[in-house]
Amino acid sequence: MGGENVSLVFKLYCLTVMTLVAATYTVALRYTRTVSSSNLYFSTTAVCITEVMKLILSTVMLAKESGSPKKLVSTINEHVFCNTRELLKLSVPSVVYAIQNNMAFLALSNLDAAVYQVTYQLKIPCTALCMVIMLRRSLSRLQWFSIFMLCGGVTLVQWKPVDATKVPIEQDPLLGFMAIAIAVLCSGFAGVYFEKVLKSSDTSLWVRNIQMYLSGIVITLVGVLLTDGEKVLERGFFFGYTPWVCFVIFLASVGGLYTSVVVKYTDNIMKGFSAAAAIVLSTVASIVLFGLHITSTFACGAILVCVSIYLYGLPKQETPEDGNKEFKQKLISV
Ligand code: NCC
């Protein structure tokens, strides 16, 4: 996966898998947090084990990319063990993602999965703002408008009546919403920071992932000790793990790796747009295949998503400022 010129089909495949995994992940995670109040696993340990899984999978991918065990060892030595500076650089998104991933557990322990999915869409404008500030990406007014339209569209597409079934755990919706707000900020910042580091050098994606997951393991382990340390020592690290919990960890690992591939071949804003398109397409497919009824909120949302994609892709009207920038750029290159 070293070449940049991957086919459109491959990109679409990665985006679709990422989106389907994310949807399943949210529902499965909510289920594992609400199915029983006794024997509830420690969410901090699940976040930590996910980092371990992603580290193993990324090392396997790097081994495939390297071609020989000798090359793999020398690459890891050069970029990981003998490169403290890069490790520290990648520990920044690592800390932020660790907070975000823990917040997802907190939010889904206190809010319905559909409410979570809808509110979490605020990450789209937040990511766009981070792209503008951190990557100096310029967005026209029309593109900003289309980003907010997309946000509204995805919200409507995913709109479902709140599941009023009683769950056997205490829930605090305010805490849930605060956790989402923190997760939204973390997702925008960490996503764009990782993209910036990844695209500013030729270093392999799998090396970057290994650098990030190594510090991720240390950071999430500190999280386990600080939050659940005593209880973990008493009941064990894997207390309350069921096949469903293992399934959630598997989805979190696969979803994380697909996210990194998607960011490599597209960008964080495209990730938001394509994920929205994938949600619309997969719902339309299930309507056609399984004869489900189309709701008016879905239809309105789908229209908004399609129009926003079209508007975002329209060629930008050049402002005099853009013209100046291009002129200066040309001068520099001469
Ligand atoms: O929120 P989101 O992603 O931006 O979070 C990114 C997730 O990917 C992991 N990651 C990122 C970069 C990288 N190089 N390696 C990684 O493992 C981060 O640790 C973080 O978990 C989205 O755009 O909506 C998306 O949402 C998440 C997830 O649904 C939400 O965070 C809710 O908890 C999806 N993750 C999974 O499905 C597991 C992600 O695929 C898409």
PDB file of N, CA, C and O in Angstrom, residues 118 150-160 295-302 304:
ATOM      1  N   VAL A 118     -26.375  11.193  16.022  1.00  0.00           N
ATOM      2  CA  VAL A 118     -26.841  12.462  15.467  1.00  0.00           C
ATOM      3  C   VAL A 118     -26.006  13.624  16.025  1.00  0.00           C
ATOM      4  O   VAL A 118     -25.487  14.455  15.280  1.00  0.00           O
ATOM      5  N   LEU A 150     -24.476  19.539   5.108  1.00  0.00           N
ATOM      6  CA  LEU A 150     -24.171  18.114   5.254  1.00  0.00           C
ATOM      7  C   LEU A 150     -24.472  17.655   6.685  1.00  0.00           C
ATOM      8  O   LEU A 150     -25.092  16.607   6.906  1.00  0.00           O
ATOM      9  N   CYS A 151     -24.050  18.496   7.632  1.00  0.00           N
ATOM     10  CA  CYS A 151     -24.252  18.196   9.050  1.00  0.00           C
ATOM     11  C   CYS A 151     -25.758  17.998   9.325  1.00  0.00           C
ATOM     12  O   CYS A 151     -26.167  17.005   9.944  1.00  0.00           O
ATOM     13  N   GLY A 152     -26.570  18.924   8.802  1.00  0.00           N
ATOM     14  CA  GLY A 152     -28.029  18.818   8.966  1.00  0.00           C
ATOM     15  C   GLY A 152     -28.574  17.588   8.255  1.00  0.00           C
ATOM     16  O   GLY A 152     -29.417  16.865   8.792  1.00  0.00           O
ATOM     17  N   GLY A 153     -28.065  17.327   7.046  1.00  0.00           N
ATOM     18  CA  GLY A 153     -28.530  16.189   6.240  1.00  0.00           C
ATOM     19  C   GLY A 153     -28.266  14.862   6.943  1.00  0.00           C
ATOM     20  O   GLY A 153     -29.161  14.016   7.062  1.00  0.00           O
ATOM     21  N   VAL A 154     -27.032  14.677   7.451  1.00  0.00           N
ATOM     22  CA  VAL A 154     -26.701  13.411   8.115  1.00  0.00           C
ATOM     23  C   VAL A 154     -27.546  13.251   9.378  1.00  0.00           C
ATOM     24  O   VAL A 154     -27.979  12.149   9.719  1.00  0.00           O
ATOM     25  N   THR A 155     -27.775  14.386  10.063  1.00  0.00           N
ATOM     26  CA  THR A 155     -28.601  14.324  11.265  1.00  0.00           C
ATOM     27  C   THR A 155     -29.987  13.772  10.915  1.00  0.00           C
ATOM     28  O   THR A 155     -30.482  12.856  11.564  1.00  0.00           O
ATOM     29  N   LEU A 156     -30.598  14.305   9.830  1.00  0.00           N
ATOM     30  CA  LEU A 156     -31.940  13.849   9.450  1.00  0.00           C
ATOM     31  C   LEU A 156     -31.928  12.399   8.978  1.00  0.00           C
ATOM     32  O   LEU A 156     -32.809  11.607   9.315  1.00  0.00           O
ATOM     33  N   VAL A 157     -30.895  12.035   8.199  1.00  0.00           N
ATOM     34  CA  VAL A 157     -30.808  10.682   7.660  1.00  0.00           C
ATOM     35  C   VAL A 157     -30.753   9.651   8.796  1.00  0.00           C
ATOM     36  O   VAL A 157     -31.328   8.570   8.717  1.00  0.00           O
ATOM     37  N   GLN A 158     -30.053  10.013   9.887  1.00  0.00           N
ATOM     38  CA  GLN A 158     -29.878   9.056  10.978  1.00  0.00           C
ATOM     39  C   GLN A 158     -30.945   9.202  12.062  1.00  0.00           C
ATOM     40  O   GLN A 158     -30.889   8.525  13.076  1.00  0.00           O
ATOM     41  N   TRP A 159     -31.893  10.143  11.826  1.00  0.00           N
ATOM     42  CA  TRP A 159     -32.897  10.443  12.852  1.00  0.00           C
ATOM     43  C   TRP A 159     -33.782   9.230  13.124  1.00  0.00           C
ATOM     44  O   TRP A 159     -34.362   8.674  12.214  1.00  0.00           O
ATOM     45  N   LYS A 160     -33.839   8.827  14.373  1.00  0.00           N
ATOM     46  CA  LYS A 160     -34.734   7.717  14.749  1.00  0.00           C
ATOM     47  C   LYS A 160     -35.396   8.106  16.057  1.00  0.00           C
ATOM     48  O   LYS A 160     -34.801   8.826  16.845  1.00  0.00           O
ATOM     49  N   THR A 295     -38.707   7.023   5.044  1.00  0.00           N
ATOM     50  CA  THR A 295     -39.415   8.019   5.864  1.00  0.00           C
ATOM     51  C   THR A 295     -39.176   9.413   5.276  1.00  0.00           C
ATOM     52  O   THR A 295     -38.202   9.611   4.524  1.00  0.00           O
ATOM     53  N   SER A 296     -40.041  10.363   5.633  1.00  0.00           N
ATOM     54  CA  SER A 296     -39.871  11.707   5.059  1.00  0.00           C
ATOM     55  C   SER A 296     -38.593  12.370   5.593  1.00  0.00           C
ATOM     56  O   SER A 296     -37.921  13.104   4.864  1.00  0.00           O
ATOM     57  N   THR A 297     -38.237  12.089   6.874  1.00  0.00           N
ATOM     58  CA  THR A 297     -36.996  12.700   7.402  1.00  0.00           C
ATOM     59  C   THR A 297     -35.791  12.150   6.639  1.00  0.00           C
ATOM     60  O   THR A 297     -34.862  12.883   6.315  1.00  0.00           O
ATOM     61  N   PHE A 298     -35.825  10.818   6.325  1.00  0.00           N
ATOM     62  CA  PHE A 298     -34.706  10.248   5.574  1.00  0.00           C
ATOM     63  C   PHE A 298     -34.615  10.905   4.196  1.00  0.00           C
ATOM     64  O   PHE A 298     -33.528  11.297   3.750  1.00  0.00           O
ATOM     65  N   ALA A 299     -35.783  11.046   3.517  1.00  0.00           N
ATOM     66  CA  ALA A 299     -35.780  11.622   2.167  1.00  0.00           C
ATOM     67  C   ALA A 299     -35.205  13.051   2.195  1.00  0.00           C
ATOM     68  O   ALA A 299     -34.345  13.393   1.373  1.00  0.00           O
ATOM     69  N   CYS A 300     -35.657  13.862   3.175  1.00  0.00           N
ATOM     70  CA  CYS A 300     -35.150  15.248   3.263  1.00  0.00           C
ATOM     71  C   CYS A 300     -33.643  15.228   3.528  1.00  0.00           C
ATOM     72  O   CYS A 300     -32.870  15.960   2.888  1.00  0.00           O
ATOM     73  N   GLY A 301     -33.231  14.390   4.464  1.00  0.00           N
ATOM     74  CA  GLY A 301     -31.805  14.302   4.814  1.00  0.00           C
ATOM     75  C   GLY A 301     -30.970  13.882   3.616  1.00  0.00           C
ATOM     76  O   GLY A 301     -29.909  14.464   3.347  1.00  0.00           O
ATOM     77  N   ALA A 302     -31.467  12.874   2.874  1.00  0.00           N
ATOM     78  CA  ALA A 302     -30.711  12.368   1.725  1.00  0.00           C
ATOM     79  C   ALA A 302     -30.543  13.465   0.673  1.00  0.00           C
ATOM     80  O   ALA A 302     -29.469  13.623   0.077  1.00  0.00           O
ATOM     81  N   LEU A 304     -30.540  16.719   1.244  1.00  0.00           N
ATOM     82  CA  LEU A 304     -29.562  17.692   1.760  1.00  0.00           C
ATOM     83  C   LEU A 304     -28.132  17.175   1.582  1.00  0.00           C
ATOM     84  O   LEU A 304     -27.229  17.916   1.184  1.00  0.00           O
TER      85      LEU A 304
END
